[in-house]
Amino acid sequence: MVAVTATSAVASGDFEADVLDELNALRANPAAYGRELAVSRDRYDGNILLGRYEDEIDIQTHEGVAALGEAGAALRRARPIARVEHGEILA
């Protein structure tokens, strides 16, 4: 995942908490999140996003690096929005 993180009321190390943290980092500062995404540009080989570590899988995409550029442009224009809080309805 992206290095930008936010704190969560849910215990860390929990997959759901990690997803919620990433979502809230994106919502809190979309432009910064977009800059962090741009760092992964060098990890693309055609339509394959190469894993960062030996034990991390590579991900085949349909769009390749072009979608990363589009996402970054959209995030630079986006305004921050409210956090999502953990709730049983999300479980």
mmCIF file of C-alpha atoms in Angstrom:
data_model
loop_
_atom_site.group_PDB
_atom_site.id
_atom_site.type_symbol
_atom_site.label_atom_id
_atom_site.label_comp_id
_atom_site.label_asym_id
_atom_site.label_seq_id
_atom_site.Cartn_x
_atom_site.Cartn_y
_atom_site.Cartn_z
ATOM 1 C CA MET A 1 0.000 0.000 0.000
ATOM 2 C CA VAL A 2 0.882 3.639 -0.093
ATOM 3 C CA ALA A 3 3.067 5.013 2.695
ATOM 4 C CA VAL A 4 0.569 7.723 3.686
ATOM 5 C CA THR A 5 -1.297 6.589 6.788
ATOM 6 C CA ALA A 6 -3.804 7.973 9.256
ATOM 7 C CA THR A 7 -4.562 6.893 12.792
ATOM 8 C CA SER A 8 -7.577 4.747 13.458
ATOM 9 C CA ALA A 9 -9.597 3.803 16.517
ATOM 10 C CA VAL A 10 -9.389 0.195 15.320
ATOM 11 C CA ALA A 11 -6.371 -1.900 16.375
ATOM 12 C CA SER A 12 -3.459 -1.708 13.924
ATOM 13 C CA GLY A 13 -2.291 -4.856 12.168
ATOM 14 C CA ASP A 14 -5.885 -5.649 11.305
ATOM 15 C CA PHE A 15 -6.557 -5.735 7.545
ATOM 16 C CA GLU A 16 -9.827 -3.832 7.871
ATOM 17 C CA ALA A 17 -8.149 -1.166 10.018
ATOM 18 C CA ASP A 18 -5.371 -0.821 7.464
ATOM 19 C CA VAL A 19 -7.913 -0.325 4.663
ATOM 20 C CA LEU A 20 -9.798 2.245 6.745
ATOM 21 C CA ASP A 21 -6.536 4.077 7.498
ATOM 22 C CA GLU A 22 -5.665 4.248 3.784
ATOM 23 C CA LEU A 23 -9.155 5.446 2.915
ATOM 24 C CA ASN A 24 -8.980 8.162 5.551
ATOM 25 C CA ALA A 25 -5.506 9.244 4.425
ATOM 26 C CA LEU A 26 -6.900 9.644 0.926
ATOM 27 C CA ARG A 27 -9.963 11.552 2.155
ATOM 28 C CA ALA A 28 -7.957 13.837 4.480
ATOM 29 C CA ASN A 29 -5.376 14.984 1.923
ATOM 30 C CA PRO A 30 -6.090 13.818 -1.631
ATOM 31 C CA ALA A 31 -3.235 15.843 -3.175
ATOM 32 C CA ALA A 32 -0.626 14.323 -0.830
ATOM 33 C CA TYR A 33 -2.036 10.864 -1.466
ATOM 34 C CA GLY A 34 -1.711 11.468 -5.195
ATOM 35 C CA ARG A 35 1.927 12.455 -4.776
ATOM 36 C CA GLU A 36 2.570 9.228 -2.881
ATOM 37 C CA LEU A 37 0.881 7.226 -5.644
ATOM 38 C CA ALA A 38 3.134 8.870 -8.236
ATOM 39 C CA VAL A 39 6.148 7.282 -6.518
ATOM 40 C CA SER A 40 4.976 3.892 -7.823
ATOM 41 C CA ARG A 41 5.311 5.074 -11.467
ATOM 42 C CA ASP A 42 8.796 3.524 -11.704
ATOM 43 C CA ARG A 43 7.423 0.144 -10.633
ATOM 44 C CA TYR A 44 5.382 -0.293 -13.827
ATOM 45 C CA ASP A 45 6.588 -2.597 -16.577
ATOM 46 C CA GLY A 46 3.949 -2.133 -19.257
ATOM 47 C CA ASN A 47 0.694 -3.170 -17.623
ATOM 48 C CA ILE A 48 2.400 -4.923 -14.704
ATOM 49 C CA LEU A 49 2.815 -3.167 -11.351
ATOM 50 C CA LEU A 50 5.879 -4.846 -9.872
ATOM 51 C CA GLY A 51 5.870 -5.725 -6.176
ATOM 52 C CA ARG A 52 8.033 -3.594 -3.900
ATOM 53 C CA TYR A 53 9.599 -6.545 -2.117
ATOM 54 C CA GLU A 54 10.634 -10.076 -3.092
ATOM 55 C CA ASP A 55 7.647 -11.566 -1.296
ATOM 56 C CA GLU A 56 5.120 -9.041 -2.693
ATOM 57 C CA ILE A 57 3.189 -10.146 -5.758
ATOM 58 C CA ASP A 58 3.163 -8.306 -9.073
ATOM 59 C CA ILE A 59 -0.235 -7.016 -10.205
ATOM 60 C CA GLN A 60 -1.396 -7.150 -13.807
ATOM 61 C CA THR A 61 -3.474 -4.106 -14.721
ATOM 62 C CA HIS A 62 -5.545 -3.306 -17.790
ATOM 63 C CA GLU A 63 -4.628 0.369 -17.991
ATOM 64 C CA GLY A 64 -1.013 0.434 -16.847
ATOM 65 C CA VAL A 65 0.720 3.626 -15.825
ATOM 66 C CA ALA A 66 -1.777 5.830 -17.727
ATOM 67 C CA ALA A 67 -4.416 5.198 -15.057
ATOM 68 C CA LEU A 68 -1.918 6.237 -12.392
ATOM 69 C CA GLY A 69 -1.483 9.589 -14.131
ATOM 70 C CA GLU A 70 -5.241 10.079 -14.383
ATOM 71 C CA ALA A 71 -5.709 9.246 -10.708
ATOM 72 C CA GLY A 72 -2.959 11.680 -9.703
ATOM 73 C CA ALA A 73 -4.526 14.485 -11.749
ATOM 74 C CA ALA A 74 -7.942 13.859 -10.192
ATOM 75 C CA LEU A 75 -6.490 13.756 -6.678
ATOM 76 C CA ARG A 76 -4.657 17.064 -7.179
ATOM 77 C CA ARG A 77 -8.031 18.693 -7.934
ATOM 78 C CA ALA A 78 -9.939 16.962 -5.126
ATOM 79 C CA ARG A 79 -10.816 18.627 -1.836
ATOM 80 C CA PRO A 80 -10.464 16.917 1.543
ATOM 81 C CA ILE A 81 -13.608 15.283 2.902
ATOM 82 C CA ALA A 82 -14.694 13.853 6.254
ATOM 83 C CA ARG A 83 -13.186 10.715 7.748
ATOM 84 C CA VAL A 84 -14.958 7.381 7.667
ATOM 85 C CA GLU A 85 -15.300 5.911 11.140
ATOM 86 C CA HIS A 86 -15.336 2.217 11.951
ATOM 87 C CA GLY A 87 -18.804 0.857 12.555
ATOM 88 C CA GLU A 88 -20.449 -2.539 12.714
ATOM 89 C CA ILE A 89 -22.360 -1.760 9.525
ATOM 90 C CA LEU A 90 -18.995 -1.798 7.713
ATOM 91 C CA ALA A 91 -18.066 -5.208 9.111
#
